[in-house]
Coordinates of C-alpha atoms and ligand atoms in Angstrom, one line a residue:
M215 CA 0.0 0.0 0.0
Y216 CA 2.7 2.5 0.9
L217 CA 5.1 2.8 -2.0
E218 CA 8.8 3.0 -1.9
S219 CA 10.6 4.9 -4.6
D220 CA 12.3 1.9 -6.1
F221 CA 9.0 0.3 -6.8
S222 CA 8.2 -0.5 -10.4
T223 CA 4.8 -0.3 -12.2
A224 CA 3.4 -3.2 -14.2
W225 CA 4.4 -1.4 -17.4
Q226 CA 8.0 -1.0 -16.3
Q227 CA 8.1 -4.6 -15.3
L228 CA 6.8 -5.5 -18.8
R229 CA 9.3 -3.3 -20.5
N230 CA 12.1 -4.8 -18.4
A231 CA 10.9 -8.2 -19.7
Q232 CA 10.3 -9.3 -16.1
I233 CA 6.7 -10.3 -17.0
D234 CA 4.7 -10.7 -20.2
C235 CA 1.8 -8.6 -21.3
Q236 CA -0.8 -11.1 -20.0
Q237 CA 0.9 -11.1 -16.6
A238 CA 1.0 -7.3 -16.6
L239 CA -2.7 -7.1 -17.2
Q240 CA -3.3 -9.7 -14.5
L241 CA -1.3 -7.6 -12.1
L242 CA -3.3 -4.5 -13.0
R243 CA -6.8 -6.0 -13.0
D244 CA -8.2 -8.9 -11.1
E245 CA -11.0 -11.2 -12.4
E246 CA -13.7 -9.0 -11.0
G247 CA -12.3 -6.0 -12.8
T248 CA -10.9 -4.3 -9.8
L249 CA -7.8 -2.3 -10.6
N250 CA -4.6 -2.2 -8.6
L251 CA -4.1 1.5 -8.9
S252 CA -0.6 1.5 -7.4
L253 CA 0.7 -0.5 -10.3
L254 CA -0.5 1.9 -13.0
D255 CA 2.1 3.9 -14.8
S256 CA 1.7 7.6 -15.0
E257 CA 3.6 7.8 -18.3
V258 CA 1.2 5.6 -20.1
S259 CA -1.6 7.8 -18.8
Q260 CA 0.2 11.0 -19.8
R261 CA 0.9 9.8 -23.3
F262 CA -2.6 8.7 -23.9
F263 CA -4.3 11.8 -22.6
Q264 CA -2.0 14.1 -24.5
L265 CA -3.8 12.8 -27.6
F266 CA -7.1 14.0 -26.2
P267 CA -6.7 17.6 -25.2
D268 CA -10.4 17.8 -24.5
E269 CA -11.2 14.8 -22.4
Q270 CA -14.9 15.5 -22.7
D271 CA -14.7 13.7 -26.0
L272 CA -13.6 10.5 -24.3
P273 CA -15.7 7.9 -22.7
P274 CA -14.6 6.9 -19.2
V275 CA -11.4 4.9 -19.7
V276 CA -8.3 4.2 -17.7
P277 CA -5.0 3.7 -19.7
L278 CA -3.5 0.4 -18.4
L279 CA -0.7 -0.4 -20.8
L280 CA 0.8 0.6 -24.1
W281 CA 2.4 -2.5 -25.6
Q282 CA 3.3 -3.4 -29.1
S283 CA 1.2 -0.6 -30.7
C284 CA -1.8 -1.4 -28.6
Y285 CA -3.5 0.6 -25.9
Y286 CA -5.0 -1.5 -23.2
L287 CA -7.8 0.6 -21.7
G288 CA -10.0 -0.3 -18.7
S289 CA -13.6 1.0 -18.8
P290 CA -16.6 0.6 -16.5
V291 CA -19.0 1.0 -19.4
T292 CA -19.5 -0.9 -22.7
L293 CA -18.0 1.1 -25.6
T294 CA -19.7 1.0 -29.0
P295 CA -17.5 -0.2 -31.9
N296 CA -17.8 3.3 -33.2
L297 CA -16.3 4.9 -30.1
V298 CA -13.5 2.3 -30.1
Q299 CA -12.7 3.2 -33.7
Q300 CA -12.6 6.9 -32.8
I301 CA -10.0 6.2 -30.2
R302 CA -8.0 4.1 -32.6
D303 CA -8.1 6.9 -35.2
R304 CA -6.7 9.3 -32.8
T305 CA -4.0 7.1 -31.2
L306 CA -3.1 5.4 -34.4
T307 CA -2.7 2.2 -32.4
Q308 CA -4.8 -0.8 -31.7
V309 CA -7.2 -0.4 -28.8
K310 CA -8.3 -3.2 -26.5
I311 CA -11.0 -2.4 -23.9
L312 CA -11.1 -4.4 -20.7
P313 CA -14.1 -4.1 -18.3
I314 CA -13.3 -2.7 -14.9
T315 CA -15.5 -2.0 -11.9
E316 CA -17.2 1.4 -11.6
K317 CA -15.6 1.7 -8.2
S318 CA -12.1 1.3 -9.6
Y319 CA -12.8 3.9 -12.2
R320 CA -14.0 6.4 -9.6
C321 CA -11.0 5.7 -7.3
W322 CA -8.7 6.2 -10.2
H323 CA -10.4 9.4 -11.2
H324 CA -10.3 10.8 -7.6
T325 CA -6.6 10.1 -7.2
R326 CA -5.6 11.4 -10.6
D327 CA -5.5 15.1 -9.7
F328 CA -5.1 14.6 -6.1
D329 CA -2.7 17.1 -4.6
V330 CA -1.2 15.9 -1.3
N331 CA 0.0 19.4 -0.5
R332 CA -3.4 21.0 -0.2
I333 CA -6.1 20.0 2.3
G334 CA -9.2 19.7 0.2
A335 CA -12.5 19.5 2.0
A336 CA -14.6 19.4 -1.1
P337 CA -16.8 16.3 -1.4
L338 CA -15.7 13.9 -4.1
V339 CA -17.7 14.1 -7.3
N340 CA -18.5 10.9 -9.2
P341 CA -17.1 11.2 -12.7
L342 CA -19.7 8.9 -14.1
T343 CA -22.8 10.7 -12.7
G344 CA -21.4 14.2 -11.9
K345 CA -23.0 13.8 -8.5
H346 CA -21.4 14.0 -5.1
D347 CA -19.9 10.7 -4.2
A348 CA -20.5 9.0 -0.9
E349 CA -17.0 7.9 -0.2
D350 CA -15.8 4.8 1.5
I351 CA -13.7 6.7 4.0
S352 CA -11.2 3.9 4.6
E353 CA -10.8 3.1 1.0
T354 CA -10.3 6.7 -0.3
T355 CA -8.1 7.6 2.7
E356 CA -5.9 4.6 2.0
L357 CA -5.8 5.4 -1.6
F358 CA -4.8 9.0 -1.1
L359 CA -2.3 7.9 1.6
S360 CA -0.6 5.7 -1.0
K361 CA 0.1 8.8 -3.0
A362 CA 1.7 10.6 0.0
E363 CA 5.4 10.6 -0.1
D364 CA 6.4 11.9 3.3
Q365 CA 4.9 12.1 6.8
I366 CA 3.6 15.6 6.4
E367 CA 1.8 14.7 3.3
R368 CA 0.3 11.7 5.1
I369 CA -0.9 13.9 7.9
K370 CA -2.4 16.4 5.4
T371 CA -4.1 13.5 3.6
I372 CA -5.6 12.2 6.8
I373 CA -6.9 15.7 7.8
A374 CA -8.3 16.3 4.3
S375 CA -10.2 13.1 4.4
A376 CA -11.4 13.9 8.0
L377 CA -12.8 17.3 6.8
R378 CA -14.5 15.8 3.8
N379 CA -16.3 13.4 6.1
R380 CA -17.4 16.1 8.6
A381 CA -15.1 14.7 11.3
S382 CA -14.4 16.9 14.4
D383 CA -11.4 15.1 15.7
V384 CA -8.7 12.8 14.4
H385 CA -7.2 10.2 16.7
L386 CA -3.8 8.7 16.0
E387 CA -3.1 5.8 18.3
P388 CA 0.0 3.7 18.4
T389 CA -0.7 0.0 18.7
A390 CA 1.5 -3.1 18.4
E391 CA 0.4 -3.5 14.8
G392 CA 0.7 0.1 13.7
L393 CA -0.8 3.6 14.0
Q394 CA -4.6 3.3 14.3
V395 CA -6.4 6.3 12.6
R396 CA -9.9 7.1 13.8
Y397 CA -12.2 10.0 13.1
R398 CA -14.9 11.3 15.3
I399 CA -18.0 11.9 13.1
D400 CA -21.2 13.1 14.6
G401 CA -19.8 12.4 18.0
V402 CA -18.9 8.8 17.4
L403 CA -15.4 7.4 16.7
R404 CA -14.9 5.4 13.5
K405 CA -11.9 3.3 12.5
V406 CA -10.4 4.6 9.2
T407 CA -7.1 2.9 8.6
K408 CA -4.0 1.7 10.2
L409 CA -0.6 3.0 9.2
P410 CA 2.3 0.5 9.1
L411 CA 4.3 0.1 12.2
E412 CA 7.5 1.3 10.5
I413 CA 6.1 4.8 10.0
S414 CA 3.9 5.1 13.1
R415 CA 6.5 6.9 15.2
R416 CA 7.6 9.1 12.2
V417 CA 4.0 10.3 11.6
I418 CA 3.6 11.3 15.2
V419 CA 7.0 13.1 15.2
A420 CA 6.1 15.0 12.0
L421 CA 2.8 16.0 13.6
K422 CA 4.6 17.3 16.7
V423 CA 7.0 19.3 14.4
M424 CA 4.0 20.8 12.6
A425 CA 2.4 21.7 16.0
S426 CA 5.7 23.2 17.3
M427 CA 6.0 20.7 20.1
D428 CA 9.1 19.4 21.8
I429 CA 9.9 16.3 19.8
A430 CA 12.7 15.3 22.1
D431 CA 10.3 14.8 25.0
S432 CA 7.9 11.9 24.4
R433 CA 7.4 11.1 28.0
R434 CA 5.2 14.0 28.9
P435 CA 1.9 15.1 27.4
H436 CA 2.1 18.1 25.1
D437 CA -0.3 20.4 23.4
G438 CA 0.1 22.7 20.4
R439 CA -1.6 24.3 17.5
I440 CA -1.4 24.2 13.8
G441 CA -2.7 26.8 11.5
E442 CA -3.5 25.6 8.0
Q443 CA -5.6 26.4 5.0
Y444 CA -8.1 24.1 3.5
I445 CA -10.0 24.2 0.3
T446 CA -13.8 24.1 0.4
G447 CA -16.3 22.6 -2.1
D448 CA -16.5 25.9 -4.1
G449 CA -12.7 26.2 -4.3
K450 CA -12.3 28.8 -1.6
A451 CA -9.3 28.6 0.7
L452 CA -10.3 29.0 4.3
G453 CA -8.3 29.1 7.5
M454 CA -8.4 26.2 10.0
D455 CA -7.0 25.8 13.5
M456 CA -6.0 22.4 14.7
R457 CA -5.5 21.8 18.4
V458 CA -3.0 18.9 18.8
S459 CA -2.4 17.1 22.0
T460 CA -0.2 14.1 22.7
L461 CA -0.2 11.6 25.5
P462 CA 2.5 9.1 26.3
C463 CA 0.9 5.6 26.4
V464 CA 2.3 2.0 26.6
C465 CA 2.8 1.7 22.8
G466 CA 4.2 5.2 22.2
E467 CA 2.6 8.6 21.9
K468 CA -1.0 9.0 21.1
A469 CA -2.1 12.2 19.3
V470 CA -5.5 13.7 19.0
I471 CA -6.1 16.5 16.5
R472 CA -9.2 18.7 17.1
L473 CA -10.2 20.3 13.8
L474 CA -11.5 23.8 14.1
P475 CA -12.3 25.3 10.7
R476 CA -12.4 29.0 11.0
K477 CA -15.5 29.3 8.9
N478 CA -18.2 30.3 11.4
P479 CA -19.9 27.0 12.1
F480 CA -22.8 28.5 14.1
S481 CA -26.2 28.5 12.7
I482 CA -29.2 30.3 14.1
V483 CA -31.0 29.7 17.4
D484 CA -34.1 28.3 15.7
K485 CA -32.0 25.4 14.3
L486 CA -30.2 24.3 17.4
G487 CA -32.8 21.7 18.3
F488 CA -34.9 23.4 20.9
S489 CA -38.4 22.0 21.1
P490 CA -41.0 24.3 19.4
K491 CA -42.7 24.4 22.8
V492 CA -39.7 26.0 24.7
L493 CA -38.0 27.9 21.9
P494 CA -40.1 31.0 22.3
T495 CA -39.3 31.0 26.1
Y496 CA -35.6 30.7 25.4
K497 CA -35.7 33.6 22.9
T498 CA -37.4 35.8 25.5
W499 CA -34.4 35.2 27.9
L500 CA -32.1 36.4 25.2
E501 CA -34.0 39.7 25.0
Q502 CA -33.8 40.4 28.7
P503 CA -31.6 43.4 29.7
Q504 CA -30.3 41.6 32.7
G505 CA -30.2 38.2 34.3
L506 CA -28.2 35.0 34.4
I507 CA -28.6 32.1 32.0
I508 CA -26.8 28.9 32.8
F509 CA -25.9 26.2 30.3
T510 CA -25.1 22.7 31.5
G511 CA -23.9 19.5 30.0
P512 CA -20.7 17.5 29.8
T513 CA -17.9 18.2 27.3
G514 CA -19.1 17.5 23.8
S515 CA -22.7 18.1 24.6
G516 CA -22.8 21.1 22.3
K517 CA -23.3 23.7 25.0
T518 CA -20.5 25.9 23.5
S519 CA -22.4 25.9 20.1
T520 CA -25.6 26.9 21.8
L521 CA -23.8 29.6 23.7
Y522 CA -22.0 31.0 20.7
T523 CA -25.0 30.9 18.5
S524 CA -27.1 32.7 21.1
L525 CA -24.4 35.3 21.7
Q526 CA -24.1 35.9 17.9
A527 CA -27.9 36.4 17.7
I528 CA -27.7 39.2 20.2
A529 CA -24.3 40.7 19.5
K530 CA -25.5 43.8 17.7
E531 CA -23.7 47.1 17.3
N532 CA -25.5 48.8 20.1
V533 CA -24.4 46.3 22.8
N534 CA -20.9 45.5 24.2
V535 CA -20.4 41.8 24.4
V536 CA -17.4 40.5 26.3
T537 CA -16.3 37.0 27.1
V538 CA -13.8 35.3 29.4
E539 CA -13.1 31.8 28.0
D540 CA -10.7 28.9 28.5
P541 CA -9.9 28.3 25.7
V542 CA -11.3 30.6 23.0
E543 CA -12.4 28.1 20.5
Y544 CA -13.8 30.3 17.8
V545 CA -13.2 34.0 17.2
L546 CA -16.6 35.6 16.7
P547 CA -17.5 38.9 15.0
H548 CA -18.7 41.8 17.1
I549 CA -17.6 40.2 20.4
T550 CA -14.6 41.0 22.6
Q551 CA -13.2 37.6 23.6
T552 CA -10.6 37.2 26.3
Q553 CA -8.6 34.1 27.2
V554 CA -8.0 32.8 30.7
N555 CA -4.3 32.7 31.5
E556 CA -3.7 31.5 35.0
A557 CA 0.0 31.9 34.9
A558 CA -0.4 35.6 34.1
G559 CA -3.0 36.0 36.8
M560 CA -5.9 36.3 34.3
T561 CA -8.3 33.9 36.0
F562 CA -12.0 33.7 35.4
A563 CA -12.5 35.9 38.5
A564 CA -9.9 38.4 37.5
G565 CA -11.2 38.5 34.0
L566 CA -14.8 39.0 35.2
R567 CA -13.7 41.9 37.4
A568 CA -11.8 43.5 34.5
I569 CA -14.8 43.0 32.2
L570 CA -17.1 44.8 34.6
R571 CA -15.0 47.9 34.4
Q572 CA -15.3 47.8 30.6
D573 CA -19.0 48.9 30.4
P574 CA -20.4 45.6 29.2
D575 CA -24.0 44.8 28.4
I576 CA -23.6 41.1 27.8
I577 CA -21.0 38.9 29.5
M578 CA -20.1 35.3 28.8
L579 CA -18.2 33.6 31.5
G580 CA -16.8 30.3 30.3
E581 CA -17.1 28.6 33.6
V582 CA -18.0 29.3 37.2
R583 CA -15.8 27.3 39.6
D584 CA -15.3 29.3 42.7
H585 CA -17.3 31.4 45.2
E586 CA -15.9 34.8 44.2
T587 CA -16.7 34.3 40.5
A588 CA -20.2 33.0 41.2
E589 CA -20.9 35.9 43.5
T590 CA -19.6 38.5 41.1
A591 CA -21.5 36.9 38.2
V592 CA -24.8 36.8 40.1
R593 CA -24.3 40.4 41.2
A594 CA -23.5 41.5 37.6
A595 CA -26.7 39.7 36.5
L596 CA -28.7 41.8 39.0
T597 CA -27.1 45.1 38.0
G598 CA -28.0 45.5 34.4
H599 CA -26.0 42.8 32.6
L600 CA -27.1 39.7 30.8
V601 CA -24.7 37.0 31.9
F602 CA -24.2 33.6 30.3
T603 CA -22.2 30.9 32.0
T604 CA -21.8 27.1 32.1
L605 CA -21.8 24.6 34.9
H606 CA -20.9 20.9 34.8
T607 CA -24.1 19.2 36.0
N608 CA -26.1 16.3 34.6
D609 CA -29.3 18.1 34.1
A610 CA -31.0 21.5 34.4
I611 CA -32.3 21.0 37.9
G612 CA -28.8 20.0 39.0
A613 CA -27.6 23.5 38.3
I614 CA -29.5 24.9 41.3
P615 CA -27.9 22.9 44.1
R616 CA -24.5 23.3 42.3
L617 CA -24.8 27.0 42.4
H618 CA -25.9 26.8 46.0
D619 CA -22.7 24.8 46.8
I620 CA -20.5 27.3 45.2
G621 CA -22.0 29.8 47.5
P622 CA -23.9 32.9 46.5
D623 CA -26.8 33.8 48.6
P624 CA -29.9 31.8 47.6
S625 CA -32.0 34.9 47.4
L626 CA -29.6 36.5 45.0
I627 CA -29.6 33.4 42.8
S628 CA -33.4 33.2 42.7
D629 CA -33.5 36.9 41.8
A630 CA -30.8 36.8 39.2
L631 CA -31.4 33.5 37.4
L632 CA -33.5 33.6 34.2
G633 CA -33.2 29.9 33.6
V634 CA -31.1 26.9 32.9
V635 CA -30.5 25.1 29.6
A636 CA -29.3 21.5 29.9
Q637 CA -28.4 19.7 26.6
R638 CA -27.0 16.7 24.9
L639 CA -26.5 16.1 21.2
V640 CA -28.4 13.4 19.4
R641 CA -27.6 12.3 15.9
R642 CA -30.3 13.0 13.3
I643 CA -31.6 10.0 11.3
C644 CA -30.0 10.1 7.8
P645 CA -32.6 11.5 5.4
H646 CA -31.3 9.2 2.6
C647 CA -32.1 5.9 4.3
K648 CA -34.7 6.8 6.8
E649 CA -37.5 4.2 7.3
S650 CA -40.5 4.0 9.6
Y651 CA -41.8 1.1 11.6
P652 CA -44.7 0.7 14.0
A653 CA -43.8 1.3 17.6
T654 CA -44.0 -2.0 19.6
D655 CA -45.1 -2.5 23.1
A656 CA -41.4 -2.9 24.0
D657 CA -40.7 0.5 22.6
F658 CA -43.5 2.1 24.6
K659 CA -42.2 0.4 27.7
R660 CA -38.7 1.6 27.1
L661 CA -39.9 5.1 26.8
G662 CA -42.2 4.7 29.8
I663 CA -45.4 5.8 28.1
L664 CA -48.7 4.1 27.0
P665 CA -49.8 3.8 23.4
S666 CA -52.9 5.7 24.3
Q667 CA -50.8 8.7 25.3
I668 CA -49.7 9.2 21.7
K669 CA -51.8 11.4 19.6
A670 CA -50.0 10.9 16.4
E671 CA -49.5 7.6 14.6
P672 CA -47.4 5.4 16.8
V673 CA -44.6 5.2 14.3
L674 CA -40.9 5.4 14.9
H675 CA -38.0 5.9 12.6
R676 CA -34.5 4.6 12.0
G677 CA -31.8 4.9 9.4
R678 CA -31.1 1.6 7.5
G679 CA -27.6 2.8 6.7
C680 CA -26.5 3.9 3.3
S681 CA -23.4 5.2 1.5
Q682 CA -24.4 8.8 2.2
C683 CA -24.2 8.3 6.0
L684 CA -21.2 5.9 5.9
E685 CA -23.6 3.1 6.9
S686 CA -24.3 4.6 10.3
G687 CA -28.0 5.6 9.6
Y688 CA -27.4 9.1 11.0
M689 CA -26.3 12.4 9.5
G690 CA -25.6 15.5 11.5
R691 CA -26.6 16.2 15.1
E692 CA -28.9 18.5 17.0
A693 CA -29.5 19.4 20.6
V694 CA -32.0 17.7 23.0
V695 CA -32.8 20.5 25.4
E696 CA -34.1 20.5 28.9
L697 CA -35.3 23.9 29.8
L698 CA -35.9 25.1 33.3
E699 CA -37.5 28.5 33.4
L700 CA -37.6 30.3 36.7
D701 CA -41.2 31.3 37.3
E702 CA -42.4 32.7 40.7
P703 CA -43.1 29.4 42.5
I704 CA -39.6 28.1 41.4
R705 CA -38.0 31.3 42.7
E706 CA -39.7 30.8 46.0
I707 CA -38.6 27.2 46.2
I708 CA -35.0 28.1 45.4
H709 CA -35.1 30.7 48.1
S710 CA -36.3 28.2 50.6
G711 CA -33.7 25.8 49.3
N712 CA -35.8 22.7 49.3
M713 CA -34.9 20.6 46.3
I714 CA -37.6 17.9 46.9
D715 CA -40.2 20.7 46.5
L716 CA -38.6 21.7 43.3
H717 CA -38.8 18.1 41.9
R718 CA -42.4 17.8 43.0
Y719 CA -43.4 21.1 41.5
L720 CA -41.7 20.3 38.1
R721 CA -43.5 16.9 37.9
E722 CA -46.8 18.7 38.3
T723 CA -46.1 21.4 35.7
D724 CA -45.2 21.4 32.0
F725 CA -41.5 21.2 32.6
M726 CA -39.6 20.3 29.3
S727 CA -37.4 17.5 30.8
F728 CA -34.9 15.6 28.8
R729 CA -37.3 12.7 28.7
Q730 CA -40.1 14.7 27.3
A731 CA -37.9 16.5 24.7
A732 CA -36.5 13.1 23.7
I733 CA -39.9 11.5 23.3
E734 CA -41.0 14.4 21.2
K735 CA -37.9 14.0 18.9
V736 CA -38.4 10.3 18.6
F737 CA -42.0 10.5 17.5
A738 CA -41.2 13.5 15.2
G739 CA -38.8 11.1 13.4
I740 CA -35.8 13.3 14.1
T741 CA -33.8 10.7 15.9
S742 CA -34.1 7.0 17.0
I743 CA -35.0 5.4 20.3
D744 CA -31.5 3.8 20.4
E745 CA -29.8 7.2 19.9
V746 CA -31.8 8.7 22.7
F747 CA -30.8 5.9 25.1
R748 CA -27.2 6.2 23.9
V749 CA -26.9 9.9 24.6
L750 CA -29.2 10.9 27.5
P751 CA -28.2 10.3 31.1
R752 CA -29.9 7.2 32.5
S753 CA -31.4 9.2 35.3
A754 CA -33.2 11.4 32.8
L755 CA -35.0 8.5 31.2
R756 CA -35.9 6.6 34.3
V757 CA -39.6 6.5 34.8
N758 CA -41.0 6.9 38.2
S759 CA -44.2 5.0 38.0
S760 CA -45.3 5.7 41.5
R761 CA -45.9 9.3 40.6
P762 CA -48.0 10.4 37.7
E763 CA -46.3 12.6 35.3
R764 CA -47.8 15.1 32.9
L765 CA -47.1 14.3 29.3
P766 CA -45.8 16.7 26.7
K767 CA -48.6 18.7 25.1
V768 CA -47.8 17.5 21.6
M769 CA -48.9 14.0 22.6
A770 CA -51.5 14.6 25.2
Ligands
LIG1291 ZN1 -28.1 6.9 5.2

């Protein structure tokens, strides 16, 4: 697969009389018509295509050999005698057509003008249909890798392939058999390929050089950044940041590359995944002149996207929006972003204090960890600032006791807090292979509802898996949101500090819990039952049968 420079093509071997023509053809093409692209000779190709300055005139053919005044061409389609004659007339040679698979033709076409030195994120176009190709990631990545001549080209190839397939992270893991390459796509890791053991270490070292890391030290974790350009589908060059981190492990150093294309990835608030029932409520929070909005969820739950999208929606020229973040992941227009730097004394608390002297209207505080920051944030939210922050809790309700623990006065919290957004990301069912099926009793039991509680057709959806979604059945993700709005009774409960009362109150009201939001998405055909159970915390889906629960309005 990975060629050395002294390697010879089938044509060279034929010319050196190491094999005969029949053997050369057998090397190039197996019985099923699959080509061994690495054995093709570029000179044969060049000579042939020189004769056809306008390739549009040509049917799909791959030049395999030129031998004894005969071009051996592979083609995925049947050529009419007339077409074959036209080729003969132009080449002034004999022409023999050998059937090859469509896939081989496509692969050959994709690698023909492949440039290892630029990171292309454009989807592959099928030369036979002119449509976007659903690529077999492993196959095309391996194919492109075979064209890469050094480690840096290999890394760029891996990154380009990751971008084409909407991956957010690339994992390079040393194993006893070689360097395992995996991509995280829609939140799930997928094996892509394995680089040979001989080059494993060299690839990691090259990556460390690209990220300006200390290559001499492989016993400690490192982190670094790479700034690169990549080419989009419409041929534009855009900037991209890559955050690289390494970790020494038993088989060597593992590297993870987080891909951060600088193209603003944030959409609009309406498209984040909020249930139609709670979206208007959330939007009213964003219009408030003051108050505190808390976002919760583990790393990778999409809360940063929701935060940034919301900030962008309200960052107009008449307001001053300032953030303190660790790290600043995306640079956003119309927003002053600052980066926490503990060593320089720029902590969240110090940053917040400094921001407050800068006449802010809207403040985004990456995280609240200590008493002082929490107290200052709450006070800011009570004195004419709209404050956004995040907390690490499992669900929306969990934010209340957490904030209590950190320490501000409960009465201040209950006055300042507008509400809490808790979220997770679920994968959307692939629209290309989506199918419906009647919900079974087991499905209802799993969701903890009765068939009679469903107003709509009791139909569920799933993705069969197709080439468009890389056989996963899913494409893209959206948020499942649990929204806790602080109404008067909740403010009073928070003030009194009794969490049991809060739970009881929420069960009796129309609280959009994770469970309700998930049931809504499942019956709306946005995601599958399995996905909901994969993503949401178990506690959120547990049904407490001893206490009746109100059902979402859409189904009641
Ligand atoms: Zn699909």
